[in-house]
């Protein structure tokens, strides 16, 4: 019988309990083979995860997503020490994540337990998974604080998703250490406090470079992200998604201007918090932005004209704040004609809202005129600096002549010698020209 090193029975209607899985070494499954896989996602398997699965220590890829598995995780899953990918998303699993299931899984790089009924606090054993690049625990019932060691120990984390749980406390500043982070989704929790300013230093959201591109991606990875106002499911294309979603929490304070440095970010969602202050003027620096949602906060002041510089913006929601002034126009903003994206801001005016502005000058034009005025002002100051420098040097030289008598005498003698030489040269030139005309 040939060696089976790859078993893919996904996307079928297989049902019943997982009690008849082949053990390690049976049906030709080689114990020594380094790339064994078991793909059983999108079937109808039910009941609990069998203990017999723990004997498959040869496995590197275990995918049982989108079935109907119930019960708790067996602690013996920690025996699968070669596992690189573990996906049990979209099942009906419950209970806590056993620490023993993680403590010996040092090779694990992707853990996706999204959309189950898991609860409790995050086990400290997660911090031993130093190679972890993807951690998706979203849509469960986890609680407690997000621990500081997430950012201190999981330094290669690129996807960190705790969407729709019951986490409390503040966003740990240690997350700023995750320089590879490209998807940060902490939406729909009970987080409090300000947004850490240092999140603007996340290098993965500035450069867009990713290690995920080099990973094996043929195991279907379903990653849900709220982008453009809708929940979108990404499979192998999730490696191109760069998104920060902190929406629907209890965050306070101003929007950190440092976030505007995340130039590779495609989506930024800070909606439904208690943020105040203005929208940073430098928001136009986020050149790659596709989706921007600041709705449901307490933001004040005008909409910065630089927002018109976001050429790829296809979804915008600034509704239900306290923004005021004329809505900027120009560039991509001309395509965003739905008035609902601005409603709930009593003092906003201009298209696409029905309320007209008293001042007919377009705010974007004012912005351009202001830049031109600043440029002209800079030129004036440049010439003033040159003139003042020349004047200072000239009068300084004159002052030296007034107080240094021998310098004054030397200058006058030097001037007389120069004038004599010029006089002699002119006389000789004129005499030569006269002789030339006479001989002619």
Short mmCIF file of C-alpha atoms in Angstrom, two decimals:
data_model
loop_
_atom_site.label_atom_id
_atom_site.label_comp_id
_atom_site.label_asym_id
_atom_site.label_seq_id
_atom_site.Cartn_x
_atom_site.Cartn_y
_atom_site.Cartn_z
CA UNK A 1 0.00 0.00 0.00
CA UNK A 2 1.44 3.42 -0.92
CA UNK A 3 2.40 5.91 1.77
CA UNK A 4 -0.34 8.48 2.52
CA UNK A 5 1.30 11.70 3.56
CA UNK A 6 -1.57 14.02 2.61
CA UNK A 7 -5.24 13.37 3.38
CA UNK A 8 -7.79 15.92 2.17
CA UNK A 9 -11.48 15.02 2.61
CA UNK A 10 -12.69 18.60 2.97
CA UNK A 11 -15.84 20.08 1.39
CA UNK A 12 -17.92 16.93 1.52
CA UNK A 13 -20.90 15.77 3.52
CA UNK A 14 -19.06 13.32 5.73
CA UNK A 15 -20.84 12.94 9.06
CA UNK A 16 -20.78 11.15 12.36
CA UNK A 17 -18.09 11.08 15.07
CA UNK A 18 -14.38 11.25 14.34
CA UNK A 19 -13.72 7.82 15.79
CA UNK A 20 -12.31 6.04 12.75
CA UNK A 21 -9.36 8.27 11.93
CA UNK A 22 -6.23 6.35 10.93
CA UNK A 23 -3.62 6.09 13.66
CA UNK A 24 -0.03 7.03 13.14
CA UNK A 25 1.63 4.42 10.96
CA UNK A 26 -1.61 2.82 9.75
CA UNK A 27 -2.80 2.77 6.14
CA UNK A 28 0.70 3.63 5.09
CA UNK A 29 0.91 6.93 6.99
CA UNK A 30 4.61 7.25 7.51
CA UNK A 31 5.85 8.05 11.00
CA UNK A 32 9.00 9.62 9.63
CA UNK A 33 7.35 11.78 6.98
CA UNK A 34 7.80 15.52 7.67
CA UNK A 35 4.77 17.03 5.99
CA UNK A 36 1.71 15.02 6.99
CA UNK A 37 -1.62 16.78 6.74
CA UNK A 38 -5.22 16.13 7.68
CA UNK A 39 -7.85 18.38 6.08
CA UNK A 40 -11.42 17.62 7.14
CA UNK A 41 -12.97 21.10 7.09
CA UNK A 42 -16.47 21.80 5.77
CA UNK A 43 -18.08 18.49 6.64
CA UNK A 44 -20.76 17.36 9.09
CA UNK A 45 -18.62 15.69 11.76
CA UNK A 46 -20.19 15.93 15.20
CA UNK A 47 -19.67 14.82 18.80
CA UNK A 48 -16.38 15.49 20.58
CA UNK A 49 -12.75 15.45 19.48
CA UNK A 50 -11.61 11.82 19.91
CA UNK A 51 -8.69 10.95 22.18
CA UNK A 52 -7.32 8.80 19.35
CA UNK A 53 -6.41 11.99 17.49
CA UNK A 54 -3.75 12.65 20.12
CA UNK A 55 -1.79 9.66 18.81
CA UNK A 56 -1.22 11.42 15.50
CA UNK A 57 2.03 13.03 16.65
CA UNK A 58 3.22 12.97 13.03
CA UNK A 59 0.73 15.63 11.96
CA UNK A 60 1.86 19.12 11.02
CA UNK A 61 -1.41 20.47 9.61
CA UNK A 62 -4.71 19.71 11.34
CA UNK A 63 -7.79 21.46 9.93
CA UNK A 64 -11.25 20.61 11.28
CA UNK A 65 -12.96 23.97 10.77
CA UNK A 66 -16.64 24.38 9.95
CA UNK A 67 -17.99 21.12 11.33
CA UNK A 68 -20.30 20.50 14.30
CA UNK A 69 -17.80 19.31 16.88
CA UNK A 70 -18.86 19.69 20.52
CA UNK A 71 -17.36 19.24 23.96
CA UNK A 72 -13.97 20.33 25.24
CA UNK A 73 -10.41 20.12 23.93
CA UNK A 74 -8.60 16.97 25.08
CA UNK A 75 -5.48 17.93 27.05
CA UNK A 76 -3.57 15.22 25.22
CA UNK A 77 -3.57 17.32 22.03
CA UNK A 78 -0.32 18.67 23.47
CA UNK A 79 1.29 15.39 22.37
CA UNK A 80 1.14 16.62 18.75
CA UNK A 81 4.49 18.35 19.05
CA UNK A 82 5.12 18.69 15.31
CA UNK A 83 1.92 20.62 14.67
CA UNK A 84 2.38 23.86 12.70
CA UNK A 85 -1.29 24.66 12.04
CA UNK A 86 -4.32 23.93 14.21
CA UNK A 87 -7.75 25.09 12.99
CA UNK A 88 -10.98 24.30 14.83
CA UNK A 89 -12.92 27.44 13.87
CA UNK A 90 -16.72 27.48 13.45
CA UNK A 91 -17.61 24.50 15.61
CA UNK A 92 -19.45 24.25 18.92
CA UNK A 93 -16.51 23.58 21.21
CA UNK A 94 -16.76 24.86 24.78
CA UNK A 95 -14.76 25.22 27.98
CA UNK A 96 -11.28 26.65 28.39
CA UNK A 97 -8.14 26.14 26.34
CA UNK A 98 -6.09 23.62 28.34
CA UNK A 99 -2.62 24.93 29.09
CA UNK A 100 -1.21 21.44 28.59
CA UNK A 101 -2.52 21.50 25.01
CA UNK A 102 -0.15 24.38 24.25
CA UNK A 103 2.84 23.93 26.52
CA UNK A 104 4.53 21.36 24.27
CA UNK A 105 3.39 22.72 20.90
CA UNK A 106 6.44 24.93 20.36
CA UNK A 107 6.30 24.50 16.55
CA UNK A 108 2.77 25.93 16.28
CA UNK A 109 2.66 28.96 13.97
CA UNK A 110 -1.10 29.30 13.33
CA UNK A 111 -3.90 28.76 15.85
CA UNK A 112 -7.46 29.46 14.74
CA UNK A 113 -10.23 28.70 17.26
CA UNK A 114 -12.60 31.40 16.03
CA UNK A 115 -16.39 31.08 16.36
CA UNK A 116 -16.88 28.55 19.14
CA UNK A 117 -18.16 28.77 22.74
CA UNK A 118 -14.78 28.89 24.44
CA UNK A 119 -14.44 30.84 27.69
CA UNK A 120 -12.06 31.75 30.51
CA UNK A 121 -8.88 33.84 30.41
CA UNK A 122 -6.06 33.43 27.94
CA UNK A 123 -3.74 30.69 29.25
CA UNK A 124 -0.16 31.78 30.00
CA UNK A 125 1.03 28.78 27.98
CA UNK A 126 0.16 30.76 24.84
CA UNK A 127 3.30 32.74 25.60
CA UNK A 128 5.42 29.65 24.96
CA UNK A 129 4.38 29.57 21.28
CA UNK A 130 7.28 31.73 20.15
CA UNK A 131 6.76 30.89 16.45
CA UNK A 132 3.09 31.92 16.44
CA UNK A 133 2.26 34.26 13.55
CA UNK A 134 -1.53 33.94 13.58
CA UNK A 135 -3.77 33.85 16.67
CA UNK A 136 -7.52 34.03 16.02
CA UNK A 137 -9.69 33.58 19.11
CA UNK A 138 -12.49 35.81 17.91
CA UNK A 139 -16.23 35.24 18.38
CA UNK A 140 -15.98 33.31 21.64
CA UNK A 141 -16.65 34.15 25.30
CA UNK A 142 -13.14 34.80 26.59
CA UNK A 143 -12.82 37.30 29.42
CA UNK A 144 -10.26 39.07 31.62
CA UNK A 145 -7.52 41.46 30.56
CA UNK A 146 -5.44 41.13 27.41
CA UNK A 147 -2.11 40.15 29.00
CA UNK A 148 1.04 42.21 28.49
CA UNK A 149 3.04 39.10 27.61
CA UNK A 150 1.20 38.88 24.26
CA UNK A 151 3.43 41.62 22.90
CA UNK A 152 6.49 40.62 24.89
CA UNK A 153 6.69 36.92 23.98
CA UNK A 154 4.82 36.52 20.66
CA UNK A 155 7.17 38.73 18.66
CA UNK A 156 6.34 37.20 15.25
CA UNK A 157 2.59 37.74 15.53
CA UNK A 158 1.09 39.08 12.29
CA UNK A 159 -2.61 38.37 12.87
CA UNK A 160 -4.05 39.01 16.33
CA UNK A 161 -7.83 38.70 16.46
CA UNK A 162 -9.92 38.77 19.65
CA UNK A 163 -13.05 40.10 17.96
CA UNK A 164 -16.33 39.87 19.88
CA UNK A 165 -15.35 38.50 23.27
CA UNK A 166 -15.66 39.89 26.81
CA UNK A 167 -12.18 41.27 27.37
CA UNK A 168 -11.83 44.19 29.77
CA UNK A 169 -9.05 46.57 30.80
CA UNK A 170 -6.85 48.64 28.52
CA UNK A 171 -5.06 47.83 25.28
CA UNK A 172 -1.61 46.60 26.37
CA UNK A 173 1.24 48.85 25.27
CA UNK A 174 3.36 45.76 24.72
CA UNK A 175 1.45 45.20 21.44
CA UNK A 176 3.57 48.03 20.04
CA UNK A 177 6.50 45.57 20.13
CA UNK A 178 4.83 43.36 17.50
CA UNK A 179 6.61 44.91 14.55
CA UNK A 180 5.19 42.29 12.13
CA UNK A 181 1.55 42.89 13.11
CA UNK A 182 -0.70 43.51 10.10
CA UNK A 183 -4.14 42.62 11.42
CA UNK A 184 -5.13 43.89 14.88
CA UNK A 185 -8.80 43.17 15.62
CA UNK A 186 -9.94 43.87 19.18
CA UNK A 187 -13.44 45.03 18.21
CA UNK A 188 -16.61 44.30 20.20
CA UNK A 189 -15.12 43.88 23.65
CA UNK A 190 -15.26 46.02 26.80
CA UNK A 191 -11.83 47.63 26.54
CA UNK A 192 -11.30 50.98 28.25
CA UNK A 193 -8.70 53.73 28.40
CA UNK A 194 -6.94 55.59 25.57
CA UNK A 195 -5.53 54.15 22.36
CA UNK A 196 -1.76 53.71 22.87
CA UNK A 197 0.11 56.28 20.79
CA UNK A 198 2.89 53.78 20.14
CA UNK A 199 0.58 51.72 17.89
CA UNK A 200 1.65 54.23 15.24
CA UNK A 201 5.05 52.50 15.21
CA UNK A 202 3.78 49.09 14.04
CA UNK A 203 6.21 48.51 11.21
CA UNK A 204 4.06 45.87 9.49
CA UNK A 205 1.34 48.49 9.01
CA UNK A 206 3.86 51.03 7.69
CA UNK A 207 5.82 48.93 5.20
CA UNK A 208 3.24 46.22 4.45
CA UNK A 209 5.96 43.56 4.42
CA UNK A 210 4.78 40.15 5.59
CA UNK A 211 6.26 36.76 6.43
CA UNK A 212 2.87 35.20 5.65
CA UNK A 213 3.74 35.25 1.95
CA UNK A 214 6.39 32.62 2.56
CA UNK A 215 4.09 30.28 4.49
CA UNK A 216 2.28 27.34 3.00
CA UNK A 217 -1.19 28.72 2.21
CA UNK A 218 -2.89 25.81 0.58
CA UNK A 219 -4.72 25.03 3.84
CA UNK A 220 -7.78 27.20 3.50
CA UNK A 221 -7.66 29.95 6.10
CA UNK A 222 -10.99 31.68 6.66
CA UNK A 223 -10.34 35.04 8.28
CA UNK A 224 -13.26 37.40 8.93
CA UNK A 225 -12.59 41.14 8.88
CA UNK A 226 -14.99 44.07 9.00
CA UNK A 227 -13.97 46.17 6.01
CA UNK A 228 -15.99 48.68 4.02
CA UNK A 229 -18.88 48.42 6.45
CA UNK A 230 -19.38 44.67 6.05
CA UNK A 231 -17.99 41.40 7.42
CA UNK A 232 -15.78 40.01 4.68
CA UNK A 233 -14.33 36.50 4.63
CA UNK A 234 -10.77 36.25 3.36
CA UNK A 235 -9.13 32.95 2.46
CA UNK A 236 -5.64 32.89 0.95
CA UNK A 237 -5.96 36.61 0.16
CA UNK A 238 -5.85 37.54 3.85
CA UNK A 239 -2.07 37.92 3.53
CA UNK A 240 -2.76 41.15 1.61
CA UNK A 241 -5.10 42.59 4.28
CA UNK A 242 -3.67 45.23 6.63
CA UNK A 243 -6.36 46.31 9.06
CA UNK A 244 -6.82 47.82 12.53
CA UNK A 245 -10.26 47.41 14.12
CA UNK A 246 -10.76 48.75 17.66
CA UNK A 247 -14.46 49.47 17.22
CA UNK A 248 -17.32 48.93 19.69
CA UNK A 249 -15.36 49.26 22.92
CA UNK A 250 -15.26 51.97 25.60
CA UNK A 251 -12.04 53.67 24.49
CA UNK A 252 -11.57 57.33 25.43
CA UNK A 253 -9.27 60.24 24.60
CA UNK A 254 -8.19 61.64 21.26
CA UNK A 255 -7.27 59.76 18.10
CA UNK A 256 -3.46 59.51 18.30
CA UNK A 257 -1.86 61.51 15.52
CA UNK A 258 0.80 58.77 15.42
CA UNK A 259 -1.71 56.40 13.79
CA UNK A 260 -1.59 58.61 10.70
CA UNK A 261 1.92 57.22 10.07
CA UNK A 262 0.50 53.76 9.24
CA UNK A 263 0.80 54.41 5.52
CA UNK A 264 0.19 50.78 4.42
CA UNK A 265 -3.05 50.42 6.39
CA UNK A 266 -6.06 49.48 4.24
CA UNK A 267 -8.72 49.71 6.94
CA UNK A 268 -9.04 51.75 10.15
CA UNK A 269 -12.16 51.31 12.29
CA UNK A 270 -12.45 53.23 15.58
CA UNK A 271 -16.22 53.50 15.53
CA UNK A 272 -18.59 53.28 18.51
CA UNK A 273 -16.22 54.34 21.26
CA UNK A 274 -16.03 57.53 23.35
CA UNK A 275 -13.24 59.27 21.45
CA UNK A 276 -13.11 63.07 21.47
CA UNK A 277 -11.03 65.85 19.99
CA UNK A 278 -10.52 66.38 16.29
CA UNK A 279 -9.66 64.20 13.34
CA UNK A 280 -5.87 64.59 12.89
CA UNK A 281 -4.96 66.99 10.07
CA UNK A 282 -2.38 64.51 8.77
CA UNK A 283 -4.97 61.84 7.93
CA UNK A 284 -4.15 62.43 4.27
CA UNK A 285 -0.82 60.65 4.89
CA UNK A 286 -2.61 57.27 5.03
CA UNK A 287 -2.32 56.89 1.27
CA UNK A 288 -3.39 53.21 1.06
CA UNK A 289 -6.60 53.60 3.08
CA UNK A 290 -9.65 51.89 1.55
CA UNK A 291 -11.99 51.93 4.52
CA UNK A 292 -12.27 54.56 7.28
CA UNK A 293 -14.87 54.49 10.06
CA UNK A 294 -14.87 57.01 12.93
CA UNK A 295 -18.65 56.97 13.44
CA UNK A 296 -20.39 56.91 16.81
CA UNK A 297 -17.85 58.95 18.79
CA UNK A 298 -17.67 62.51 20.14
CA UNK A 299 -15.26 63.98 17.61
CA UNK A 300 -15.34 67.75 17.14
CA UNK A 301 -14.02 70.37 14.74
CA UNK A 302 -13.85 70.36 10.94
CA UNK A 303 -13.14 67.42 8.66
CA UNK A 304 -9.50 67.94 7.61
CA UNK A 305 -9.22 68.95 3.93
CA UNK A 306 -6.30 66.52 3.54
CA UNK A 307 -8.84 63.67 3.62
CA UNK A 308 -9.41 64.49 -0.05
CA UNK A 309 -5.91 63.13 -0.71
CA UNK A 310 -7.02 59.55 0.08
CA UNK A 311 -7.26 58.39 -3.53
CA UNK A 312 -8.22 54.77 -2.73
CA UNK A 313 -10.93 55.52 -0.17
CA UNK A 314 -14.10 53.61 -1.08
CA UNK A 315 -15.82 53.46 2.32
CA UNK A 316 -16.14 56.39 4.74
CA UNK A 317 -18.32 56.77 7.83
CA UNK A 318 -18.04 59.87 10.02
CA UNK A 319 -21.67 59.86 11.17
CA UNK A 320 -22.92 60.59 14.69
CA UNK A 321 -20.15 62.83 15.98
CA UNK A 322 -19.99 66.58 16.67
CA UNK A 323 -18.11 67.58 13.53
CA UNK A 324 -18.65 71.03 12.04
CA UNK A 325 -17.91 73.15 8.98
CA UNK A 326 -17.95 72.45 5.28
CA UNK A 327 -17.50 68.88 4.02
CA UNK A 328 -14.32 68.79 1.89
CA UNK A 329 -14.64 68.00 -1.79
CA UNK A 330 -12.35 66.79 -4.52
CA UNK A 331 -10.67 63.60 -5.70
CA UNK A 332 -12.14 60.36 -4.31
CA UNK A 333 -14.58 62.19 -2.03
CA UNK A 334 -16.62 63.08 -5.11
CA UNK A 335 -17.63 59.41 -5.41
CA UNK A 336 -18.84 59.15 -1.79
CA UNK A 337 -22.26 60.69 -2.28
CA UNK A 338 -24.29 58.86 0.39
CA UNK A 339 -25.41 61.51 2.94
CA UNK A 340 -25.70 58.85 5.68
CA UNK A 341 -21.91 58.83 6.09
CA UNK A 342 -22.14 62.35 7.57
CA UNK A 343 -25.51 62.33 9.38
CA UNK A 344 -25.67 63.06 13.09
CA UNK A 345 -23.23 65.98 12.84
CA UNK A 346 -25.51 68.98 13.35
CA UNK A 347 -22.99 71.62 12.29
CA UNK A 348 -21.73 69.95 9.11
CA UNK A 349 -22.81 71.48 5.81
CA UNK A 350 -22.29 71.08 2.08
CA UNK A 351 -22.81 68.23 -0.34
CA UNK A 352 -23.92 65.49 -0.05
CA UNK A 353 -25.90 66.84 2.94
CA UNK A 354 -28.97 68.97 2.10
CA UNK A 355 -27.73 71.73 4.42
CA UNK A 356 -25.86 74.41 2.47
CA UNK A 357 -22.96 76.45 3.85
CA UNK A 358 -23.06 80.21 4.25
CA UNK A 359 -19.52 80.56 2.91
CA UNK A 360 -19.30 79.51 -0.74
CA UNK A 361 -15.56 78.96 -0.71
CA UNK A 362 -14.75 75.28 -0.88
CA UNK A 363 -12.73 74.10 2.10
CA UNK A 364 -10.43 72.12 -0.16
CA UNK A 365 -9.70 75.30 -2.12
CA UNK A 366 -9.06 77.07 1.17
CA UNK A 367 -6.61 74.30 2.03
CA UNK A 368 -4.78 74.72 -1.28
CA UNK A 369 -4.77 78.52 -0.94
CA UNK A 370 -3.43 78.17 2.58
CA UNK A 371 -0.59 75.97 1.32
CA UNK A 372 0.18 78.48 -1.45
CA UNK A 373 0.12 81.35 1.05
CA UNK A 374 2.48 79.47 3.34
CA UNK A 375 4.83 78.83 0.38
CA UNK A 376 4.78 82.55 -0.56
CA UNK A 377 5.36 83.53 3.05
CA UNK A 378 8.33 81.18 3.24
CA UNK A 379 9.87 82.83 0.16
CA UNK A 380 9.45 86.30 1.67
CA UNK A 381 11.17 85.21 4.86
CA UNK A 382 13.97 83.64 2.81
CA UNK A 383 14.75 86.93 1.06
CA UNK A 384 14.43 88.90 4.29
CA UNK A 385 17.00 86.58 5.86
CA UNK A 386 19.43 87.20 2.96
CA UNK A 387 18.96 91.00 3.14
CA UNK A 388 19.36 91.13 6.90
CA UNK A 389 22.53 89.02 6.66
CA UNK A 390 23.98 91.32 4.01
CA UNK A 391 23.12 94.43 6.02
CA UNK A 392 24.67 93.01 9.17
CA UNK A 393 27.88 92.15 7.31
CA UNK A 394 28.08 95.53 5.53
CA UNK A 395 27.57 97.70 8.63
CA UNK A 396 29.89 95.46 10.63
CA UNK A 397 32.64 96.16 8.07
CA UNK A 398 31.93 99.92 8.17
CA UNK A 399 32.08 99.82 11.97
CA UNK A 400 35.53 98.24 11.86
CA UNK A 401 36.76 100.99 9.56
CA UNK A 402 35.46 103.66 11.94
CA UNK A 403 37.23 102.24 14.98
CA UNK A 404 40.43 100.88 13.30
CA UNK A 405 42.35 103.89 11.93
CA UNK A 406 45.19 101.93 10.27
CA UNK A 407 42.62 99.65 8.54
CA UNK A 408 40.91 102.78 7.18
CA UNK A 409 44.20 104.15 5.81
CA UNK A 410 45.04 100.79 4.18
CA UNK A 411 41.60 100.67 2.53
CA UNK A 412 41.93 104.17 1.13
CA UNK A 413 45.47 103.47 -0.20
CA UNK A 414 44.21 100.21 -1.76
CA UNK A 415 41.27 102.07 -3.34
CA UNK A 416 43.60 104.77 -4.77
CA UNK A 417 45.91 102.14 -6.29
CA UNK A 418 42.96 100.36 -7.91
CA UNK A 419 41.57 103.63 -9.29
CA UNK A 420 45.04 104.59 -10.67
CA UNK A 421 45.34 101.22 -12.43
CA UNK A 422 41.87 101.57 -13.90
CA UNK A 423 42.64 105.15 -15.04
CA UNK A 424 45.91 104.13 -16.73
CA UNK A 425 44.24 101.16 -18.45
CA UNK A 426 41.44 103.38 -19.79
CA UNK A 427 43.85 106.05 -21.06
CA UNK A 428 46.03 103.48 -22.84
CA UNK A 429 42.99 101.86 -24.44
CA UNK A 430 41.64 105.20 -25.70
CA UNK A 431 45.07 106.25 -27.06
CA UNK A 432 45.40 102.92 -28.92
CA UNK A 433 41.96 103.35 -30.51
CA UNK A 434 42.88 106.92 -31.67
CA UNK A 435 46.11 105.75 -33.32
CA UNK A 436 44.24 103.01 -35.05
CA UNK A 437 41.73 105.43 -36.62
CA UNK A 438 44.52 107.88 -37.69
CA UNK A 439 46.51 105.18 -39.48
CA UNK A 440 43.35 104.14 -41.30
#
